[in-house]
CSV table of C-alpha atoms in Angstrom, one decimal:
chain,number,residue,atom,x,y,z
A,290,GLY,CA,36.3,26.9,-1.9
A,291,THR,CA,36.3,23.3,-0.9
A,292,ALA,CA,35.7,20.5,-3.4
A,293,VAL,CA,33.6,17.7,-2.1
A,294,ALA,CA,33.6,14.2,-3.9
A,295,CYS,CA,30.3,12.3,-3.5
A,296,VAL,CA,30.8,8.6,-3.8
A,297,THR,CA,28.1,6.0,-3.9
A,298,SER,CA,28.7,2.6,-2.5
A,299,ILE,CA,28.3,-0.4,-4.8
A,300,GLY,CA,24.8,-2.0,-5.4
A,301,VAL,CA,23.9,-5.5,-6.6
A,302,ASP,CA,20.7,-7.3,-7.6
A,303,GLY,CA,19.6,-10.6,-8.9
A,304,SER,CA,16.5,-12.7,-9.6
A,305,ALA,CA,15.6,-16.2,-10.6
A,306,MET,CA,12.4,-17.8,-12.1
A,307,LEU,CA,11.3,-21.4,-12.2
A,308,ASN,CA,8.3,-22.9,-14.2
A,309,LEU,CA,7.1,-26.3,-13.3
A,310,PRO,CA,4.5,-27.9,-15.6
A,311,ILE,CA,3.3,-30.6,-13.1
A,312,VAL,CA,0.5,-32.1,-15.2
A,313,TYR,CA,0.5,-31.2,-18.9
A,314,ASP,CA,-2.2,-28.7,-19.7
A,315,LYS,CA,-3.7,-29.2,-16.3
A,316,VAL,CA,-1.4,-28.0,-13.4
A,317,GLY,CA,1.4,-25.5,-13.6
A,318,LEU,CA,3.5,-23.8,-11.0
A,319,ARG,CA,5.8,-20.8,-11.2
A,320,PHE,CA,8.3,-19.4,-8.7
A,321,VAL,CA,10.1,-16.0,-8.8
A,322,ALA,CA,12.6,-14.9,-6.3
A,323,TYR,CA,14.6,-11.7,-6.3
A,324,GLY,CA,16.9,-9.5,-4.2
A,325,ALA,CA,18.7,-6.2,-4.4
A,326,SER,CA,21.1,-4.1,-2.3
A,327,ASP,CA,21.2,-0.4,-3.3
A,328,GLY,CA,24.3,1.4,-2.2
A,329,GLY,CA,24.1,4.4,0.1
A,330,TYR,CA,25.2,7.9,-1.0
A,331,ILE,CA,24.6,10.1,2.0
A,332,ASP,CA,27.3,10.8,4.7
A,333,ASP,CA,26.5,11.6,8.3
A,334,LEU,CA,29.0,14.1,9.5
A,335,GLN,CA,28.0,14.0,13.2
A,336,ARG,CA,28.5,10.3,13.5
A,337,GLY,CA,31.4,10.1,11.1
A,338,LEU,CA,29.7,7.6,8.8
A,339,LYS,CA,29.6,7.3,5.0
A,340,ASP,CA,27.0,6.0,2.8
A,341,VAL,CA,24.6,5.5,5.6
A,342,ASN,CA,21.4,5.0,3.6
A,343,ARG,CA,21.9,1.6,2.0
A,344,THR,CA,18.7,-0.2,1.2
A,345,ARG,CA,18.1,-3.9,0.8
A,346,SER,CA,15.0,-5.5,-0.7
A,347,TRP,CA,14.1,-9.0,-1.4
A,348,GLY,CA,11.0,-11.1,-2.1
A,349,GLY,CA,9.3,-13.7,-4.1
A,350,ARG,CA,6.1,-14.8,-5.9
A,351,ALA,CA,4.4,-18.1,-6.4
A,352,ALA,CA,1.5,-18.9,-8.7
A,353,LEU,CA,-0.4,-22.2,-9.1
A,354,ARG,CA,-2.9,-22.8,-11.9
A,355,LEU,CA,-5.3,-25.8,-11.9
A,356,LYS,CA,-7.4,-26.5,-14.9
A,357,PRO,CA,-9.4,-29.6,-14.1
A,358,SER,CA,-11.5,-29.2,-17.2
A,359,ASP,CA,-12.0,-26.8,-20.2
A,360,ALA,CA,-14.8,-25.1,-18.1
A,361,TRP,CA,-13.0,-24.6,-14.8
A,362,THR,CA,-9.9,-22.6,-14.0
A,363,VAL,CA,-8.4,-22.1,-10.5
A,364,ASP,CA,-5.5,-19.7,-9.7
A,365,LEU,CA,-3.7,-19.5,-6.4
A,366,GLY,CA,-1.0,-17.0,-5.8
A,367,THR,CA,1.1,-15.3,-3.1
A,368,VAL,CA,3.6,-12.4,-3.0
A,369,TRP,CA,6.0,-11.5,-0.3
A,370,GLN,CA,8.5,-8.5,-0.1
A,371,GLN,CA,10.8,-7.1,2.5
A,372,ILE,CA,12.6,-3.7,2.2
A,373,ASP,CA,15.0,-2.6,4.9
A,374,GLY,CA,16.5,0.9,4.9
A,375,ALA,CA,19.6,1.4,7.1
A,376,ASP,CA,19.0,5.1,7.5
A,377,GLY,CA,17.0,8.1,6.2
A,378,GLN,CA,17.1,9.1,2.6
A,379,TYR,CA,17.6,12.8,3.0
A,380,ALA,CA,20.4,15.4,3.2
A,381,THR,CA,20.3,18.8,4.9
A,382,LYS,CA,20.4,22.1,3.2
A,383,GLY,CA,23.4,24.4,3.9
A,384,GLY,CA,26.1,21.8,4.4
A,385,PRO,CA,28.3,19.8,2.0
A,386,PRO,CA,26.3,18.1,-0.8
A,387,LEU,CA,24.6,14.8,0.2
A,388,THR,CA,25.4,15.1,3.9
A,389,ARG,CA,23.6,15.7,7.1
A,390,ARG,CA,24.1,15.6,10.9
A,391,SER,CA,22.0,13.3,13.0
A,392,ALA,CA,22.3,11.8,16.4
A,393,LEU,CA,21.1,8.3,15.5
A,394,SER,CA,20.2,6.1,12.5
A,395,GLN,CA,16.7,6.6,11.1
A,396,GLY,CA,16.1,3.3,9.4
A,397,PHE,CA,12.8,1.7,8.2
A,398,ALA,CA,11.4,-1.7,7.5
A,399,ASN,CA,8.6,-2.2,4.9
A,400,ASN,CA,7.1,-5.6,4.2
A,401,PHE,CA,3.9,-7.0,2.8
A,402,LEU,CA,2.4,-10.4,2.2
A,403,LEU,CA,-0.3,-11.1,-0.4
A,404,ALA,CA,-2.4,-14.2,-0.9
A,405,ASP,CA,-5.2,-14.6,-3.5
A,406,ILE,CA,-7.4,-17.1,-5.2
A,407,SER,CA,-9.5,-16.9,-8.3
A,408,VAL,CA,-12.1,-19.4,-9.5
A,409,ALA,CA,-13.6,-19.1,-13.0
A,410,ARG,CA,-16.3,-21.2,-14.7
A,411,GLU,CA,-17.4,-20.9,-18.4
A,412,TRP,CA,-20.3,-22.4,-20.3
A,413,ASP,CA,-22.0,-21.3,-23.5
A,414,LEU,CA,-22.0,-17.5,-23.4
A,415,MET,CA,-21.8,-17.3,-19.6
A,416,ARG,CA,-18.8,-16.7,-17.3
A,417,PHE,CA,-18.7,-16.7,-13.5
A,418,THR,CA,-15.6,-15.5,-11.6
A,419,LEU,CA,-14.9,-15.4,-7.9
A,420,THR,CA,-11.8,-13.6,-6.7
A,421,SER,CA,-10.6,-13.0,-3.2
A,422,GLY,CA,-7.4,-11.7,-1.7
A,423,VAL,CA,-5.9,-10.6,1.5
A,424,VAL,CA,-2.8,-8.3,2.1
A,425,TRP,CA,-0.8,-7.7,5.3
A,426,HIS,CA,1.4,-4.6,5.2
A,427,ASN,CA,3.8,-3.5,8.0
A,428,LEU,CA,5.8,-0.3,8.0
A,429,ASP,CA,8.2,0.6,10.8
A,430,GLU,CA,9.9,4.1,10.8
A,431,ILE,CA,12.5,5.7,13.0
A,432,TYR,CA,13.1,9.5,13.0
A,433,ASP,CA,15.7,11.6,14.8
A,434,ALA,CA,13.8,13.7,17.3
A,435,THR,CA,16.9,15.1,19.1
A,436,LEU,CA,16.5,18.7,20.0
A,437,PRO,CA,19.4,20.8,18.9
A,438,LEU,CA,21.9,22.4,21.2
A,439,PRO,CA,21.5,26.1,22.1
A,440,MET,CA,22.8,28.6,19.6
A,441,SER,CA,25.5,29.5,22.1
A,442,ASN,CA,26.9,25.9,21.9
A,443,ALA,CA,26.7,25.7,18.2
A,444,SER,CA,29.8,26.1,16.0
A,445,PRO,CA,29.5,28.9,13.6
A,446,THR,CA,32.0,27.3,11.3
A,447,ILE,CA,30.3,23.9,11.0
A,448,PRO,CA,27.1,24.0,8.9
A,449,GLY,CA,24.1,22.2,10.4
A,450,THR,CA,25.0,22.4,14.1
A,451,ALA,CA,22.5,25.2,14.8
A,452,ASP,CA,18.8,25.5,14.0
A,453,PRO,CA,17.9,29.1,13.3
A,454,LEU,CA,14.1,28.3,13.8
A,455,PRO,CA,12.8,29.2,17.3
A,456,LEU,CA,11.6,26.4,19.5
A,457,PRO,CA,8.5,26.7,21.7
A,458,PRO,CA,9.0,28.4,25.1
A,459,GLY,CA,10.3,26.0,27.8
A,460,THR,CA,11.7,23.5,25.3
A,461,ALA,CA,14.8,21.9,26.5
A,462,GLU,CA,17.8,22.1,24.0
A,463,ASP,CA,20.2,19.6,25.3
A,464,GLY,CA,21.4,17.5,22.3
A,465,VAL,CA,20.4,14.3,24.0
A,466,PRO,CA,19.5,11.6,21.4
A,467,ARG,CA,15.7,11.2,21.1
A,468,ILE,CA,13.7,9.1,18.7
A,469,PHE,CA,10.3,9.2,17.2
A,470,PHE,CA,9.1,5.7,16.2
A,471,GLN,CA,6.0,4.9,14.2
A,472,ALA,CA,4.6,1.5,13.4
A,473,ASN,CA,1.8,1.0,10.7
A,474,ARG,CA,-0.1,-2.3,10.6
A,475,THR,CA,-2.5,-2.6,7.7
A,476,MET,CA,-4.7,-5.6,6.7
A,477,LEU,CA,-6.9,-5.4,3.5
A,478,TRP,CA,-9.3,-8.2,2.5
A,479,SER,CA,-11.3,-8.0,-0.7
A,480,THR,CA,-13.6,-10.4,-2.5
A,481,GLU,CA,-15.7,-10.1,-5.6
A,482,ALA,CA,-18.1,-12.4,-7.5
A,483,ARG,CA,-19.4,-11.6,-11.0
A,484,LEU,CA,-21.5,-13.3,-13.6
A,485,SER,CA,-21.5,-12.1,-17.2
A,486,ARG,CA,-23.0,-13.0,-20.6
A,487,ALA,CA,-21.2,-12.2,-23.7
A,488,MET,CA,-22.8,-10.1,-26.5
A,489,ASP,CA,-25.0,-12.3,-28.6
A,490,ASN,CA,-28.0,-11.3,-30.9
A,491,GLY,CA,-27.4,-7.6,-29.9
A,492,PHE,CA,-27.6,-8.2,-26.1
A,493,GLY,CA,-25.1,-8.8,-23.2
A,494,TRP,CA,-24.9,-8.1,-19.4
A,495,LEU,CA,-22.9,-8.3,-16.2
A,496,ILE,CA,-23.8,-8.4,-12.5
A,497,GLY,CA,-21.7,-8.8,-9.4
A,498,ALA,CA,-21.0,-8.0,-5.8
A,499,SER,CA,-17.9,-7.2,-3.7
A,500,LEU,CA,-16.9,-6.9,-0.1
A,501,ILE,CA,-13.9,-5.0,1.2
A,502,ARG,CA,-12.5,-4.6,4.7
A,503,ASN,CA,-9.4,-2.5,5.5
A,504,ARG,CA,-8.0,-2.1,9.0
A,505,ALA,CA,-5.0,0.2,9.7
A,506,LEU,CA,-3.3,0.5,13.1
A,507,ILE,CA,-0.7,3.2,13.9
A,508,ALA,CA,1.3,3.2,17.1
A,509,ARG,CA,3.9,5.8,18.0
A,510,LEU,CA,6.7,6.2,20.6
A,511,LEU,CA,8.7,9.3,21.5
A,512,GLY,CA,11.5,9.9,24.0
A,513,ASP,CA,15.1,9.4,24.9
A,514,PHE,CA,16.9,6.6,23.1
A,515,GLU,CA,15.9,3.2,24.7
A,516,ASP,CA,13.6,5.1,27.1
A,517,GLU,CA,10.6,6.0,24.9
A,518,THR,CA,7.1,6.8,25.9
A,519,LYS,CA,3.9,5.7,24.1
A,520,LEU,CA,2.0,8.4,22.2
A,521,THR,CA,-1.6,8.3,21.2
A,522,GLY,CA,-2.1,6.2,18.1
A,523,VAL,CA,-5.1,5.4,15.9
A,524,ARG,CA,-7.1,2.5,14.6
A,525,ASN,CA,-9.2,3.0,11.4
A,526,VAL,CA,-11.5,0.4,9.9
A,527,VAL,CA,-13.4,0.7,6.6
A,528,ASN,CA,-16.0,-1.9,5.5
A,529,GLU,CA,-17.6,-1.6,2.1
A,530,ALA,CA,-20.3,-3.7,0.3
A,531,THR,CA,-21.2,-3.1,-3.3
A,532,LEU,CA,-23.6,-4.4,-5.9
A,533,PHE,CA,-23.0,-3.6,-9.6
A,534,GLY,CA,-24.3,-4.3,-13.0
A,535,GLU,CA,-24.3,-3.3,-16.6
A,536,ALA,CA,-26.3,-4.2,-19.7
A,537,SER,CA,-25.3,-3.7,-23.4
A,538,VAL,CA,-27.4,-3.5,-26.5
A,539,GLU,CA,-26.6,-3.2,-30.2
A,540,PRO,CA,-29.4,-1.1,-31.7
A,541,VAL,CA,-27.7,-1.1,-35.1
A,542,SER,CA,-24.8,-3.1,-36.5
A,543,GLY,CA,-21.5,-1.7,-35.2
A,544,VAL,CA,-22.9,0.5,-32.4
A,545,THR,CA,-23.0,-0.7,-28.8
A,546,LEU,CA,-24.6,1.1,-25.9
A,547,THR,CA,-23.9,0.2,-22.3
A,548,ALA,CA,-25.6,1.4,-19.1
A,549,GLY,CA,-25.3,0.4,-15.5
A,550,GLY,CA,-24.3,1.5,-12.1
A,551,ARG,CA,-23.0,0.5,-8.6
A,552,ILE,CA,-24.7,0.9,-5.3
A,553,GLY,CA,-22.6,0.6,-2.3
A,554,HIS,CA,-22.5,1.1,1.4
A,555,VAL,CA,-19.4,2.2,3.3
A,556,ARG,CA,-18.9,2.1,7.1
A,557,LEU,CA,-16.0,3.9,8.5
A,558,SER,CA,-14.8,3.8,12.1
A,559,GLY,CA,-11.8,5.1,14.0
A,560,ALA,CA,-10.6,5.0,17.6
A,561,GLY,CA,-7.6,6.2,19.6
A,562,LEU,CA,-4.9,3.8,20.8
A,563,ASP,CA,-2.6,4.0,23.8
A,564,ILE,CA,-4.6,7.0,25.2
A,565,PHE,CA,-3.1,8.0,28.6
A,566,GLU,CA,-5.4,7.7,31.7
A,567,VAL,CA,-5.1,11.4,32.3
A,568,ASP,CA,-6.4,12.1,28.8
A,569,LYS,CA,-9.2,9.7,28.7
A,570,VAL,CA,-11.7,11.9,30.5
A,571,LEU,CA,-11.0,14.8,28.1
A,572,ALA,CA,-11.0,12.5,25.1
A,573,ALA,CA,-14.0,10.3,26.0
A,574,ARG,CA,-16.2,12.0,23.4
A,575,VAL,CA,-13.6,11.8,20.6
A,576,MET,CA,-11.8,8.5,21.3
A,577,SER,CA,-13.9,6.7,18.8
A,578,ALA,CA,-16.3,7.6,16.0
A,579,SER,CA,-18.0,6.0,13.0
A,580,ARG,CA,-20.2,6.9,10.2
A,581,GLY,CA,-21.9,5.3,7.2
A,582,GLU,CA,-22.8,6.3,3.7
A,583,THR,CA,-24.7,4.8,0.9
A,584,SER,CA,-24.2,5.9,-2.8
A,585,PHE,CA,-25.4,5.1,-6.3
A,586,LEU,CA,-22.9,5.6,-9.0
A,587,PRO,CA,-24.1,5.5,-12.7
A,588,SER,CA,-22.1,4.6,-15.7
A,589,LEU,CA,-22.8,5.0,-19.5
A,590,SER,CA,-20.7,4.1,-22.5
A,591,VAL,CA,-21.0,3.9,-26.3
A,592,SER,CA,-18.7,2.3,-28.8
A,593,ALA,CA,-19.0,2.4,-32.6
A,594,ARG,CA,-17.0,0.7,-35.4
A,595,PRO,CA,-17.4,2.9,-38.6
A,596,THR,CA,-14.7,0.8,-40.4
A,597,GLY,CA,-13.2,-2.6,-39.8
A,598,ASN,CA,-10.0,-1.1,-38.4
A,599,LEU,CA,-11.4,1.8,-36.4
A,600,VAL,CA,-13.3,1.8,-33.1
A,601,LEU,CA,-14.7,5.0,-31.4
A,602,TYR,CA,-15.4,4.7,-27.7
A,603,ALA,CA,-16.6,7.1,-25.0
A,604,ARG,CA,-17.6,6.3,-21.3
A,605,TYR,CA,-19.0,8.3,-18.4
A,606,GLN,CA,-18.7,6.8,-14.9
A,607,GLU,CA,-18.9,8.2,-11.4
A,608,GLY,CA,-16.8,7.1,-8.5
A,609,PHE,CA,-16.7,7.3,-4.7
A,610,ARG,CA,-13.7,7.0,-2.3
A,611,PRO,CA,-14.2,6.9,1.4
A,612,GLY,CA,-12.1,9.2,3.6
């Protein structure tokens, strides 16, 4: 037999944090930055490269708190992160451990940016909170779509140079490097406002509303390296509006009953992107579609404190997730 030594390249990481009390007990700022490089551990035998799948990631966070008075609190925040993969994170079965054969690198780039704000106001037993945030997320991926050489050209002594699975009739097997590229672009916006009253004299409640919008775009390319052709992509949008509320009562000391619900309306829509002219006539009826749905979701909970150190709690709640 042949002994194969699998060596992983060296990785490194680091981070730093900075707290800045700008105005004592009123304004504070925090920064966090980090980065990491994870060594690769997969060798590509076809291209003669070692440790091809190194991954690098870095990012940072910033948070600002403003407290102009005891009643008001304002939080501002942002998060950013970037992950770059030099090549695919997979090996092929049948060859030496942690190896594969590919015609080109299959890297990826994954990054997101988040920004959010939260405003809170408290007085007596009441608390009002308004929170809003937006996220942009991008993901680019490359895959090796090279068709294998015919079986007659494959080397029976080199694992991985032949594909025993049959290809569709008329498929060209020429070994010319081809790529499949996919780009995902997602934007999510969410905001929520709620007003609550703390339990007092055996009664408390909460009411609120939320709005969510999510848009996802997917674009695709396929073809010879540096001569790709657009494939049909997709655009999906989800809009959701919700009203919710709960009320709590304490019929006897130590026992709290809570009941409430959520009523929401969801609108989903989708459409094709980069549809070829020759396909538009056939796809005219399915290029875009939308539907809406309204639902009511109840909730019920009970908590009891039989002793000072023991709390028993049970909750029933229904949920809905759009497709």
